[in-house]
XYZ file of C-alpha atoms in Angstrom:
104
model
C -19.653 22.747 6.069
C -21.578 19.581 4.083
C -21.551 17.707 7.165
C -23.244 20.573 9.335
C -27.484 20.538 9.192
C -30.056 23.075 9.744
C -29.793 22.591 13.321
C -25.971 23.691 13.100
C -26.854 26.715 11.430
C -30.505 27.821 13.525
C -28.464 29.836 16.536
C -25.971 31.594 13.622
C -28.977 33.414 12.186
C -28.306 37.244 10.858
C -24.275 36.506 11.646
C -21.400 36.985 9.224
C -19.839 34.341 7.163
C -16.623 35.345 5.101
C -16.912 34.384 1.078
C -13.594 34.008 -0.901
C -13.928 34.456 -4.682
C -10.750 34.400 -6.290
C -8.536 37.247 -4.646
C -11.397 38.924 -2.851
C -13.381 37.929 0.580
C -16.876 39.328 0.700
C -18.695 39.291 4.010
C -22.321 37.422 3.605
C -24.835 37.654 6.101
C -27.501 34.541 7.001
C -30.851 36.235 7.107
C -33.051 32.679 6.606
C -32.349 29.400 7.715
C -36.053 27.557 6.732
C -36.486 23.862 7.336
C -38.318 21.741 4.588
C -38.028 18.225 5.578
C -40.635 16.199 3.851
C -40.094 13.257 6.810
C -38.083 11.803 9.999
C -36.506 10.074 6.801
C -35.579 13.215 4.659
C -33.200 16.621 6.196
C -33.926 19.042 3.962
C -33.334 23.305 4.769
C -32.286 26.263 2.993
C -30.091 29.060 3.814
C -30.292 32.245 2.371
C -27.543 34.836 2.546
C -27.256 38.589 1.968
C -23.757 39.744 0.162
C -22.909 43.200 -1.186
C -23.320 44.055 -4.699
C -19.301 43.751 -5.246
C -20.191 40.450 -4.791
C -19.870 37.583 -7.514
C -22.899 37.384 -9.717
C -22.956 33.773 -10.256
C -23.251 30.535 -8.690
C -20.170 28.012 -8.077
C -18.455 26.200 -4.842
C -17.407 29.227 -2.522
C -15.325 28.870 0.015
C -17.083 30.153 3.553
C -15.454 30.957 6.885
C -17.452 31.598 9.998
C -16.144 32.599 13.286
C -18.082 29.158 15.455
C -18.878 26.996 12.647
C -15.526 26.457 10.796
C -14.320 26.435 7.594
C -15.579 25.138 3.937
C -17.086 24.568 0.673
C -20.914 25.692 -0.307
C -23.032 25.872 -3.415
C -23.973 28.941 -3.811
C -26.726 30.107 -6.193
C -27.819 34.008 -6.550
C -31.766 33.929 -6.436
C -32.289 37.918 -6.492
C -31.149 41.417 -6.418
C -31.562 44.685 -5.110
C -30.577 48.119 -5.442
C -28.171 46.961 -1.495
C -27.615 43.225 -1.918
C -27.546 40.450 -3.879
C -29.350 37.451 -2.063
C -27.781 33.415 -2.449
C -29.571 30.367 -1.511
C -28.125 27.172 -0.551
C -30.332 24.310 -0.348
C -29.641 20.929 1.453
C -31.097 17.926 0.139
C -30.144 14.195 2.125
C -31.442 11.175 3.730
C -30.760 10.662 7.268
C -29.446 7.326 6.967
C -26.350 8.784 5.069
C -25.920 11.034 7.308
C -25.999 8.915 10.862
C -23.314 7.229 8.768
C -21.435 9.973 7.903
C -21.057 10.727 11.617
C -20.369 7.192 12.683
């Protein structure tokens, strides 16, 4: 999922990724996808995900399964909390150079 960008991720707002945390799977949904990029140099976008409280509480590599985009790895990073849901952000942060040559 590090190779995908915000365009990936745009059409798959409010669906359901799957969250593995040690013997459990969580379902997360992606209520924000906001793009930041500074430049035509710079990608940078953040995701934000609702989980259920039975959730983990901390932030650490999950692994993420949704139906169209695949399988894979994603900081994760709780940024709030309600009496429902607790809310992770996941921000991406690269220059494009890297990643035209990542996809070369």
């Amino acid at each position: 999922m590090d190779n995908l960008h915000y365009d990936d991720f745009l059409p798959h707002l409010n669906s359901r990724f799957q969250l593995k945390a040690d013997e459990a799977t969580h379902e997360l949904e992606l209520t924000n996808v906001t793009e930041n990029s500074p430049s035509p140099r710079q990608e940078q976008f953040v995701l934000l995900f609702r989980a259920p409280l039975t959730a983990p509480p901390s932030q650490s590599i999950y692994e993420l399964t949704h139906a169209q985009l695949g399988s894979g790895t994603m900081f994760l990073v709780p940024v709030s909390r309600n009496a429902d849901a607790i809310f992770y952000e996941a921000v991406f942060n690269r220059p494009i150079e890297e990643m035209q040559e990542q996809q070369a």
